[in-house]
């Protein structure tokens, strides 16, 4: 491998000749061999750095054109566009397990942008600190990148995935409107419910989750940029913070604004904790929905068997013909991961000391993993399972009319205690509710038929 010599404030160091990063990135590579190749900084953060560095350069050019010249702005902008488009991902090798402020990833971005710009102009035009990092600190750029990445991921990945599944459930509600089946509480038989009503519960849960996520987005739109090292804004010109937030909005097409209190923005991560709580709520509902569906599809002969789900692959290496609810299992495993990530995020957010939180890389790593995994799992579940759900009407009808809890319809006519006696006798003697009620002398057969209509109990 060929190398070139780069230097920083600590001296010289060898860097692979074909890479755009510089000395500080290389030192991080050599000092943090933890999770190498597996747990690198998420691409969403790299993308966000491209956005914020481009926005900062535009504002620096407006406020200090003699320092950040048009030529420098052009070079930085072209480099940032390459980063935003994902063309320079190979030049961001750093792992999550680095400095807790994300300083080395900020410098990775600065060095790559400077190197790319210098190659474009064929001269030493850009300095990573003086030009690309102008008016900034790692302490305000990394939390800014976190918020940008979180908003984009939630709006572009997770919310659309959940909405597609909602659309599927709306279609299933209409298709199954007239079907009445047995309800269940405590995993025991309960009074009747329409299958469409059961589906509507799934749909409404997801609609509420989207509402909660959208509400959590608003605090995430506040950016720390402009606070620099400790929140005072040292070395950032007046108006920089507000103008950068406006530029970030222009670049992304999403609303952002500057954080009102930069001391809070640098040290507290409550916005991300709150937003991930909404993500966890969606994961919890997906766990419930997936479990409902695999229970309802259990069987095919010795389970509930009230619905059919798509048969996507063989389910056993030893039992021929077996098919399993694999999409449900994938969703529930992802839900467990999201819940675990929530614990890590909460603990990381609690570790702000004085003017800075130094658990930011692990926090955003878990946050973005949750959003990505959950979005992908919902898309897979929708495509490979939910869209293919069909009702087993015969089994639903059988289970409904075999349910002892239909006795609830008799409460107004024979009273709660007599209804309970009827249900217990029917169960003990393995006879119908009608037979039990007549044998106990509570109603005549004719009167029972007159008042007992399970389909009207929904």
GROMACS .gro file of C-alpha atoms in nm:
model
  458
    1UNK     CA    1   0.000   0.000   0.000
    2UNK     CA    2   0.123   0.348  -0.084
    3UNK     CA    3   0.113   0.624   0.177
    4UNK     CA    4   0.143   0.997   0.198
    5UNK     CA    5   0.253   1.201   0.498
    6UNK     CA    6  -0.008   1.419   0.668
    7UNK     CA    7   0.035   1.631   0.978
    8UNK     CA    8  -0.174   1.785   1.255
    9UNK     CA    9  -0.093   1.965   1.579
   10UNK     CA   10   0.062   1.645   1.716
   11UNK     CA   11   0.301   1.590   1.426
   12UNK     CA   12   0.327   1.374   1.115
   13UNK     CA   13   0.151   1.044   1.038
   14UNK     CA   14   0.123   0.812   0.738
   15UNK     CA   15  -0.215   0.804   0.558
   16UNK     CA   16  -0.314   0.568   0.273
   17UNK     CA   17  -0.245   0.756  -0.049
   18UNK     CA   18  -0.581   0.673  -0.206
   19UNK     CA   19  -0.789   0.806   0.087
   20UNK     CA   20  -0.915   1.158   0.135
   21UNK     CA   21  -0.896   1.166   0.513
   22UNK     CA   22  -0.612   1.330   0.701
   23UNK     CA   23  -0.403   1.300   1.013
   24UNK     CA   24  -0.673   1.319   1.281
   25UNK     CA   25  -0.887   1.057   1.112
   26UNK     CA   26  -0.586   0.830   1.079
   27UNK     CA   27  -0.502   0.867   1.449
   28UNK     CA   28  -0.857   0.765   1.535
   29UNK     CA   29  -0.831   0.457   1.310
   30UNK     CA   30  -0.513   0.350   1.488
   31UNK     CA   31  -0.630   0.428   1.841
   32UNK     CA   32  -0.982   0.283   1.833
   33UNK     CA   33  -0.976  -0.067   1.688
   34UNK     CA   34  -1.320  -0.146   1.833
   35UNK     CA   35  -1.592  -0.289   1.612
   36UNK     CA   36  -1.387  -0.218   1.301
   37UNK     CA   37  -1.576  -0.292   0.979
   38UNK     CA   38  -1.899  -0.361   1.164
   39UNK     CA   39  -1.989  -0.064   1.379
   40UNK     CA   40  -1.877   0.240   1.184
   41UNK     CA   41  -2.043   0.579   1.205
   42UNK     CA   42  -2.386   0.552   1.036
   43UNK     CA   43  -2.411   0.677   0.680
   44UNK     CA   44  -2.701   0.898   0.790
   45UNK     CA   45  -2.459   1.095   1.011
   46UNK     CA   46  -2.205   1.126   0.728
   47UNK     CA   47  -2.487   1.252   0.504
   48UNK     CA   48  -2.592   1.502   0.771
   49UNK     CA   49  -2.235   1.630   0.803
   50UNK     CA   50  -2.235   1.699   0.430
   51UNK     CA   51  -2.551   1.904   0.473
   52UNK     CA   52  -2.435   2.107   0.773
   53UNK     CA   53  -2.084   2.176   0.632
   54UNK     CA   54  -2.240   2.299   0.309
   55UNK     CA   55  -2.480   2.521   0.502
   56UNK     CA   56  -2.202   2.657   0.726
   57UNK     CA   57  -1.984   2.739   0.425
   58UNK     CA   58  -2.265   2.933   0.259
   59UNK     CA   59  -2.320   3.141   0.571
   60UNK     CA   60  -1.949   3.196   0.633
   61UNK     CA   61  -1.917   3.324   0.278
   62UNK     CA   62  -2.204   3.567   0.336
   63UNK     CA   63  -2.073   3.691   0.672
   64UNK     CA   64  -1.696   3.679   0.604
   65UNK     CA   65  -1.642   3.669   0.226
   66UNK     CA   66  -1.282   3.783   0.268
   67UNK     CA   67  -1.205   3.464   0.466
   68UNK     CA   68  -1.438   3.209   0.311
   69UNK     CA   69  -1.406   3.320  -0.050
   70UNK     CA   70  -1.628   3.227  -0.343
   71UNK     CA   71  -1.356   2.989  -0.463
   72UNK     CA   72  -1.344   2.815  -0.125
   73UNK     CA   73  -1.724   2.803  -0.106
   74UNK     CA   74  -1.741   2.641  -0.448
   75UNK     CA   75  -1.486   2.373  -0.354
   76UNK     CA   76  -1.654   2.298  -0.020
   77UNK     CA   77  -1.997   2.282  -0.183
   78UNK     CA   78  -1.883   2.034  -0.448
   79UNK     CA   79  -1.723   1.812  -0.185
   80UNK     CA   80  -2.032   1.828   0.036
   81UNK     CA   81  -2.258   1.736  -0.254
   82UNK     CA   82  -2.046   1.425  -0.311
   83UNK     CA   83  -2.086   1.335   0.057
   84UNK     CA   84  -2.461   1.401   0.051
   85UNK     CA   85  -2.498   1.178  -0.255
   86UNK     CA   86  -2.310   0.897  -0.080
   87UNK     CA   87  -2.019   0.896  -0.324
   88UNK     CA   88  -1.750   0.939  -0.057
   89UNK     CA   89  -1.873   0.692   0.207
   90UNK     CA   90  -1.555   0.487   0.174
   91UNK     CA   91  -1.360   0.781   0.310
   92UNK     CA   92  -1.545   0.774   0.644
   93UNK     CA   93  -1.398   0.469   0.821
   94UNK     CA   94  -1.432   0.568   1.185
   95UNK     CA   95  -1.608   0.348   1.437
   96UNK     CA   96  -1.883   0.452   1.676
   97UNK     CA   97  -1.657   0.364   1.969
   98UNK     CA   98  -1.440   0.677   1.957
   99UNK     CA   99  -1.443   1.002   2.148
  100UNK     CA  100  -1.786   1.056   2.300
  101UNK     CA  101  -1.825   1.403   2.149
  102UNK     CA  102  -1.786   1.276   1.793
  103UNK     CA  103  -1.487   1.508   1.745
  104UNK     CA  104  -1.301   1.261   1.528
  105UNK     CA  105  -1.597   1.216   1.294
  106UNK     CA  106  -1.630   1.593   1.265
  107UNK     CA  107  -1.262   1.612   1.173
  108UNK     CA  108  -1.307   1.319   0.934
  109UNK     CA  109  -1.565   1.530   0.750
  110UNK     CA  110  -1.344   1.840   0.761
  111UNK     CA  111  -1.043   1.651   0.625
  112UNK     CA  112  -1.233   1.474   0.347
  113UNK     CA  113  -1.397   1.797   0.232
  114UNK     CA  114  -1.065   1.984   0.239
  115UNK     CA  115  -0.880   1.707   0.053
  116UNK     CA  116  -1.153   1.674  -0.210
  117UNK     CA  117  -1.164   2.050  -0.262
  118UNK     CA  118  -0.788   2.072  -0.290
  119UNK     CA  119  -0.783   1.793  -0.549
  120UNK     CA  120  -1.049   1.975  -0.749
  121UNK     CA  121  -0.853   2.300  -0.752
  122UNK     CA  122  -0.514   2.131  -0.765
  123UNK     CA  123  -0.381   2.351  -0.484
  124UNK     CA  124  -0.381   2.386  -0.106
  125UNK     CA  125  -0.695   2.596  -0.105
  126UNK     CA  126  -0.879   2.453   0.195
  127UNK     CA  127  -0.765   2.391   0.552
  128UNK     CA  128  -0.985   2.142   0.744
  129UNK     CA  129  -0.998   2.354   1.060
  130UNK     CA  130  -0.967   2.711   0.935
  131UNK     CA  131  -1.203   2.681   0.639
  132UNK     CA  132  -1.427   2.374   0.657
  133UNK     CA  133  -1.472   2.399   1.036
  134UNK     CA  134  -1.494   2.778   1.034
  135UNK     CA  135  -1.732   2.917   1.304
  136UNK     CA  136  -1.789   2.563   1.433
  137UNK     CA  137  -1.683   2.315   1.698
  138UNK     CA  138  -1.724   1.939   1.709
  139UNK     CA  139  -1.933   2.005   2.018
  140UNK     CA  140  -2.204   2.180   1.817
  141UNK     CA  141  -2.164   2.009   1.479
  142UNK     CA  142  -2.209   1.652   1.602
  143UNK     CA  143  -2.537   1.717   1.791
  144UNK     CA  144  -2.652   1.913   1.486
  145UNK     CA  145  -2.577   1.617   1.261
  146UNK     CA  146  -2.766   1.394   1.505
  147UNK     CA  147  -3.080   1.604   1.482
  148UNK     CA  148  -3.062   1.639   1.103
  149UNK     CA  149  -3.012   1.264   1.060
  150UNK     CA  150  -3.292   1.180   1.303
  151UNK     CA  151  -3.547   1.407   1.134
  152UNK     CA  152  -3.462   1.279   0.786
  153UNK     CA  153  -3.473   0.915   0.897
  154UNK     CA  154  -3.806   0.950   1.075
  155UNK     CA  155  -3.973   1.148   0.797
  156UNK     CA  156  -3.828   0.962   0.500
  157UNK     CA  157  -3.806   0.605   0.631
  158UNK     CA  158  -4.017   0.519   0.933
  159UNK     CA  159  -4.332   0.727   0.889
  160UNK     CA  160  -4.383   0.621   0.523
  161UNK     CA  161  -4.334   0.253   0.617
  162UNK     CA  162  -4.594   0.274   0.893
  163UNK     CA  163  -4.833   0.461   0.663
  164UNK     CA  164  -4.810   0.187   0.398
  165UNK     CA  165  -4.906  -0.074   0.658
  166UNK     CA  166  -5.196   0.148   0.767
  167UNK     CA  167  -5.313   0.156   0.405
  168UNK     CA  168  -5.303  -0.224   0.394
  169UNK     CA  169  -5.511  -0.248   0.711
  170UNK     CA  170  -5.765   0.000   0.573
  171UNK     CA  171  -5.805  -0.227   0.269
  172UNK     CA  172  -5.837  -0.537   0.489
  173UNK     CA  173  -6.103  -0.364   0.703
  174UNK     CA  174  -6.318  -0.305   0.398
  175UNK     CA  175  -6.269  -0.657   0.267
  176UNK     CA  176  -6.369  -0.817   0.598
  177UNK     CA  177  -6.649  -0.585   0.709
  178UNK     CA  178  -6.925  -0.844   0.742
  179UNK     CA  179  -6.738  -1.116   0.931
  180UNK     CA  180  -6.817  -1.167   1.301
  181UNK     CA  181  -6.581  -1.373   1.516
  182UNK     CA  182  -6.502  -1.441   1.879
  183UNK     CA  183  -6.317  -1.176   2.072
  184UNK     CA  184  -6.047  -1.271   2.322
  185UNK     CA  185  -5.922  -1.116   2.644
  186UNK     CA  186  -5.659  -1.266   2.875
  187UNK     CA  187  -5.611  -1.525   2.596
  188UNK     CA  188  -5.959  -1.651   2.688
  189UNK     CA  189  -6.283  -1.643   2.491
  190UNK     CA  190  -6.468  -1.313   2.507
  191UNK     CA  191  -6.774  -1.155   2.347
  192UNK     CA  192  -6.800  -1.126   1.967
  193UNK     CA  193  -6.619  -0.873   1.754
  194UNK     CA  194  -6.614  -0.798   1.385
  195UNK     CA  195  -6.291  -0.900   1.217
  196UNK     CA  196  -6.285  -0.553   1.062
  197UNK     CA  197  -6.304  -0.405   1.412
  198UNK     CA  198  -6.007  -0.613   1.520
  199UNK     CA  199  -5.809  -0.488   1.220
  200UNK     CA  200  -5.918  -0.131   1.294
  201UNK     CA  201  -5.750  -0.160   1.633
  202UNK     CA  202  -5.421  -0.242   1.459
  203UNK     CA  203  -5.468   0.041   1.214
  204UNK     CA  204  -5.558   0.296   1.480
  205UNK     CA  205  -5.255   0.202   1.690
  206UNK     CA  206  -5.024   0.277   1.399
  207UNK     CA  207  -5.203   0.604   1.326
  208UNK     CA  208  -5.151   0.713   1.685
  209UNK     CA  209  -4.785   0.609   1.668
  210UNK     CA  210  -4.731   0.827   1.361
  211UNK     CA  211  -4.895   1.117   1.543
  212UNK     CA  212  -4.660   1.069   1.839
  213UNK     CA  213  -4.355   1.050   1.613
  214UNK     CA  214  -4.460   1.368   1.434
  215UNK     CA  215  -4.501   1.545   1.765
  216UNK     CA  216  -4.154   1.431   1.869
  217UNK     CA  217  -4.007   1.573   1.548
  218UNK     CA  218  -4.065   1.934   1.650
  219UNK     CA  219  -3.798   1.952   1.924
  220UNK     CA  220  -3.556   1.768   1.693
  221UNK     CA  221  -3.578   2.056   1.445
  222UNK     CA  222  -3.372   2.273   1.682
  223UNK     CA  223  -3.003   2.274   1.592
  224UNK     CA  224  -2.705   2.323   1.824
  225UNK     CA  225  -2.487   2.479   1.554
  226UNK     CA  226  -2.368   2.821   1.664
  227UNK     CA  227  -2.299   2.715   2.022
  228UNK     CA  228  -1.940   2.616   1.930
  229UNK     CA  229  -1.735   2.471   2.218
  230UNK     CA  230  -1.942   2.524   2.533
  231UNK     CA  231  -2.258   2.702   2.419
  232UNK     CA  232  -2.129   3.060   2.425
  233UNK     CA  233  -2.085   3.082   2.049
  234UNK     CA  234  -1.716   3.174   2.072
  235UNK     CA  235  -1.563   3.238   1.726
  236UNK     CA  236  -1.902   3.224   1.553
  237UNK     CA  237  -2.018   3.557   1.406
  238UNK     CA  238  -2.348   3.713   1.506
  239UNK     CA  239  -2.638   3.570   1.308
  240UNK     CA  240  -2.444   3.257   1.211
  241UNK     CA  241  -2.666   3.015   1.403
  242UNK     CA  242  -2.993   3.147   1.263
  243UNK     CA  243  -2.862   3.167   0.907
  244UNK     CA  244  -2.717   2.814   0.913
  245UNK     CA  245  -3.049   2.670   1.033
  246UNK     CA  246  -3.218   2.846   0.742
  247UNK     CA  247  -2.963   2.706   0.497
  248UNK     CA  248  -3.003   2.354   0.635
  249UNK     CA  249  -3.378   2.393   0.579
  250UNK     CA  250  -3.317   2.505   0.221
  251UNK     CA  251  -3.084   2.213   0.148
  252UNK     CA  252  -3.302   1.943   0.302
  253UNK     CA  253  -3.645   2.083   0.225
  254UNK     CA  254  -3.732   2.026   0.591
  255UNK     CA  255  -3.794   2.282   0.863
  256UNK     CA  256  -3.506   2.349   1.103
  257UNK     CA  257  -3.431   2.637   1.339
  258UNK     CA  258  -3.157   2.730   1.579
  259UNK     CA  259  -3.182   2.607   1.937
  260UNK     CA  260  -3.282   2.887   2.173
  261UNK     CA  261  -3.043   2.775   2.446
  262UNK     CA  262  -2.715   2.638   2.318
  263UNK     CA  263  -2.601   2.532   2.666
  264UNK     CA  264  -2.896   2.295   2.669
  265UNK     CA  265  -2.839   2.188   2.309
  266UNK     CA  266  -2.482   2.076   2.372
  267UNK     CA  267  -2.530   1.886   2.695
  268UNK     CA  268  -2.888   1.754   2.694
  269UNK     CA  269  -3.018   1.489   2.458
  270UNK     CA  270  -3.378   1.486   2.580
  271UNK     CA  271  -3.517   1.551   2.231
  272UNK     CA  272  -3.368   1.226   2.103
  273UNK     CA  273  -3.483   1.036   2.411
  274UNK     CA  274  -3.836   1.168   2.356
  275UNK     CA  275  -3.835   1.087   1.985
  276UNK     CA  276  -3.702   0.738   2.042
  277UNK     CA  277  -3.976   0.687   2.298
  278UNK     CA  278  -4.225   0.740   2.016
  279UNK     CA  279  -4.028   0.496   1.801
  280UNK     CA  280  -4.042   0.245   2.087
  281UNK     CA  281  -4.420   0.295   2.107
  282UNK     CA  282  -4.444   0.196   1.741
  283UNK     CA  283  -4.221  -0.105   1.809
  284UNK     CA  284  -4.445  -0.208   2.099
  285UNK     CA  285  -4.755  -0.187   1.881
  286UNK     CA  286  -4.584  -0.381   1.603
  287UNK     CA  287  -4.497  -0.649   1.859
  288UNK     CA  288  -4.866  -0.670   1.957
  289UNK     CA  289  -4.990  -0.676   1.598
  290UNK     CA  290  -4.740  -0.940   1.487
  291UNK     CA  291  -4.825  -1.155   1.789
  292UNK     CA  292  -5.198  -1.122   1.720
  293UNK     CA  293  -5.150  -1.228   1.360
  294UNK     CA  294  -4.934  -1.530   1.439
  295UNK     CA  295  -5.180  -1.641   1.709
  296UNK     CA  296  -5.474  -1.603   1.471
  297UNK     CA  297  -5.285  -1.793   1.200
  298UNK     CA  298  -5.168  -2.069   1.437
  299UNK     CA  299  -5.236  -2.423   1.330
  300UNK     CA  300  -5.319  -2.512   1.066
  301UNK     CA  301  -5.525  -2.772   1.251
  302UNK     CA  302  -5.432  -2.754   1.617
  303UNK     CA  303  -5.431  -2.377   1.663
  304UNK     CA  304  -5.679  -2.093   1.628
  305UNK     CA  305  -5.656  -2.102   1.249
  306UNK     CA  306  -5.886  -1.803   1.199
  307UNK     CA  307  -5.674  -1.640   0.930
  308UNK     CA  308  -5.443  -1.747   0.650
  309UNK     CA  309  -5.109  -1.575   0.599
  310UNK     CA  310  -4.876  -1.612   0.299
  311UNK     CA  311  -4.656  -1.921   0.289
  312UNK     CA  312  -4.316  -1.779   0.196
  313UNK     CA  313  -4.065  -2.054   0.270
  314UNK     CA  314  -4.039  -2.402   0.426
  315UNK     CA  315  -4.061  -2.382   0.803
  316UNK     CA  316  -3.869  -2.685   0.916
  317UNK     CA  317  -3.562  -2.884   0.823
  318UNK     CA  318  -3.720  -3.202   0.961
  319UNK     CA  319  -4.099  -3.162   0.946
  320UNK     CA  320  -4.215  -3.171   0.581
  321UNK     CA  321  -4.485  -2.924   0.482
  322UNK     CA  322  -4.446  -2.706   0.790
  323UNK     CA  323  -4.482  -2.330   0.735
  324UNK     CA  324  -4.405  -2.072   1.002
  325UNK     CA  325  -4.506  -1.707   1.063
  326UNK     CA  326  -4.154  -1.587   0.986
  327UNK     CA  327  -4.241  -1.226   0.906
  328UNK     CA  328  -4.409  -1.195   1.245
  329UNK     CA  329  -4.099  -1.336   1.410
  330UNK     CA  330  -3.872  -1.088   1.232
  331UNK     CA  331  -4.090  -0.796   1.342
  332UNK     CA  332  -4.095  -0.910   1.702
  333UNK     CA  333  -3.717  -0.954   1.710
  334UNK     CA  334  -3.671  -0.604   1.572
  335UNK     CA  335  -3.914  -0.473   1.834
  336UNK     CA  336  -3.700  -0.631   2.107
  337UNK     CA  337  -3.389  -0.466   1.958
  338UNK     CA  338  -3.562  -0.126   1.956
  339UNK     CA  339  -3.662  -0.168   2.320
  340UNK     CA  340  -3.304  -0.256   2.409
  341UNK     CA  341  -3.177   0.043   2.214
  342UNK     CA  342  -3.414   0.264   2.410
  343UNK     CA  343  -3.242   0.164   2.732
  344UNK     CA  344  -2.899   0.244   2.585
  345UNK     CA  345  -3.025   0.580   2.457
  346UNK     CA  346  -3.175   0.674   2.792
  347UNK     CA  347  -2.857   0.590   2.980
  348UNK     CA  348  -2.639   0.771   2.724
  349UNK     CA  349  -2.856   1.082   2.746
  350UNK     CA  350  -2.823   1.086   3.123
  351UNK     CA  351  -2.446   1.123   3.102
  352UNK     CA  352  -2.415   1.491   3.018
  353UNK     CA  353  -2.147   1.646   3.240
  354UNK     CA  354  -2.127   2.024   3.273
  355UNK     CA  355  -2.129   2.170   2.918
  356UNK     CA  356  -2.121   1.855   2.703
  357UNK     CA  357  -2.266   1.508   2.664
  358UNK     CA  358  -1.992   1.261   2.567
  359UNK     CA  359  -2.208   0.959   2.483
  360UNK     CA  360  -2.336   1.100   2.154
  361UNK     CA  361  -2.201   0.845   1.901
  362UNK     CA  362  -2.352   0.545   2.080
  363UNK     CA  363  -2.678   0.733   2.128
  364UNK     CA  364  -2.728   0.820   1.762
  365UNK     CA  365  -2.598   0.479   1.650
  366UNK     CA  366  -2.876   0.309   1.845
  367UNK     CA  367  -3.136   0.568   1.745
  368UNK     CA  368  -3.070   0.533   1.374
  369UNK     CA  369  -3.048   0.155   1.398
  370UNK     CA  370  -3.393   0.149   1.556
  371UNK     CA  371  -3.543   0.368   1.285
  372UNK     CA  372  -3.377   0.176   1.002
  373UNK     CA  373  -3.455  -0.172   1.135
  374UNK     CA  374  -3.812  -0.090   1.229
  375UNK     CA  375  -3.882   0.077   0.895
  376UNK     CA  376  -3.738  -0.216   0.702
  377UNK     CA  377  -3.919  -0.471   0.919
  378UNK     CA  378  -4.254  -0.296   0.871
  379UNK     CA  379  -4.200  -0.281   0.494
  380UNK     CA  380  -4.111  -0.651   0.483
  381UNK     CA  381  -4.403  -0.746   0.708
  382UNK     CA  382  -4.645  -0.543   0.498
  383UNK     CA  383  -4.524  -0.683   0.166
  384UNK     CA  384  -4.474  -1.046   0.267
  385UNK     CA  385  -4.745  -1.097   0.528
  386UNK     CA  386  -5.009  -0.831   0.593
  387UNK     CA  387  -5.109  -0.781   0.229
  388UNK     CA  388  -5.180  -1.152   0.197
  389UNK     CA  389  -5.397  -1.196   0.508
  390UNK     CA  390  -5.732  -1.364   0.440
  391UNK     CA  391  -6.003  -1.474   0.679
  392UNK     CA  392  -6.088  -1.838   0.743
  393UNK     CA  393  -6.460  -1.764   0.764
  394UNK     CA  394  -6.562  -2.120   0.849
  395UNK     CA  395  -6.322  -2.141   1.143
  396UNK     CA  396  -6.427  -1.798   1.267
  397UNK     CA  397  -6.793  -1.901   1.253
  398UNK     CA  398  -6.722  -2.226   1.434
  399UNK     CA  399  -6.520  -2.059   1.709
  400UNK     CA  400  -6.781  -1.786   1.750
  401UNK     CA  401  -7.072  -2.023   1.801
  402UNK     CA  402  -6.864  -2.251   2.022
  403UNK     CA  403  -6.772  -1.967   2.257
  404UNK     CA  404  -6.921  -1.984   2.607
  405UNK     CA  405  -6.892  -1.607   2.643
  406UNK     CA  406  -7.188  -1.562   2.412
  407UNK     CA  407  -7.381  -1.622   2.731
  408UNK     CA  408  -7.323  -1.253   2.804
  409UNK     CA  409  -7.614  -1.182   2.569
  410UNK     CA  410  -7.843  -1.354   2.820
  411UNK     CA  411  -7.753  -1.123   3.112
  412UNK     CA  412  -8.050  -0.888   3.058
  413UNK     CA  413  -8.293  -1.184   3.056
  414UNK     CA  414  -8.170  -1.427   3.321
  415UNK     CA  415  -7.916  -1.218   3.518
  416UNK     CA  416  -7.540  -1.244   3.562
  417UNK     CA  417  -7.538  -1.532   3.814
  418UNK     CA  418  -7.776  -1.752   3.615
  419UNK     CA  419  -7.580  -1.675   3.299
  420UNK     CA  420  -7.263  -1.787   3.477
  421UNK     CA  421  -7.434  -2.111   3.581
  422UNK     CA  422  -7.541  -2.165   3.221
  423UNK     CA  423  -7.188  -2.121   3.090
  424UNK     CA  424  -7.038  -2.351   3.353
  425UNK     CA  425  -7.293  -2.627   3.287
  426UNK     CA  426  -7.239  -2.603   2.914
  427UNK     CA  427  -6.864  -2.636   2.964
  428UNK     CA  428  -6.888  -2.918   3.221
  429UNK     CA  429  -7.139  -3.127   3.024
  430UNK     CA  430  -6.991  -3.035   2.685
  431UNK     CA  431  -7.327  -2.915   2.556
  432UNK     CA  432  -7.443  -2.594   2.389
  433UNK     CA  433  -7.544  -2.281   2.579
  434UNK     CA  434  -7.897  -2.331   2.456
  435UNK     CA  435  -7.915  -2.683   2.593
  436UNK     CA  436  -7.769  -2.575   2.927
  437UNK     CA  437  -8.002  -2.278   2.960
  438UNK     CA  438  -8.310  -2.489   2.885
  439UNK     CA  439  -8.201  -2.774   3.117
  440UNK     CA  440  -8.151  -2.526   3.400
  441UNK     CA  441  -8.500  -2.389   3.335
  442UNK     CA  442  -8.389  -2.030   3.280
  443UNK     CA  443  -8.543  -1.992   2.932
  444UNK     CA  444  -8.753  -2.196   2.693
  445UNK     CA  445  -8.593  -2.306   2.369
  446UNK     CA  446  -8.815  -2.063   2.180
  447UNK     CA  447  -8.727  -1.767   2.402
  448UNK     CA  448  -8.356  -1.853   2.381
  449UNK     CA  449  -8.371  -1.841   2.000
  450UNK     CA  450  -8.558  -1.512   2.018
  451UNK     CA  451  -8.297  -1.330   2.229
  452UNK     CA  452  -7.975  -1.506   2.135
  453UNK     CA  453  -7.815  -1.346   1.825
  454UNK     CA  454  -7.431  -1.339   1.842
  455UNK     CA  455  -7.400  -1.128   1.526
  456UNK     CA  456  -7.588  -0.846   1.700
  457UNK     CA  457  -7.343  -0.838   1.991
  458UNK     CA  458  -7.079  -0.639   1.802
   0.00000   0.00000   0.00000
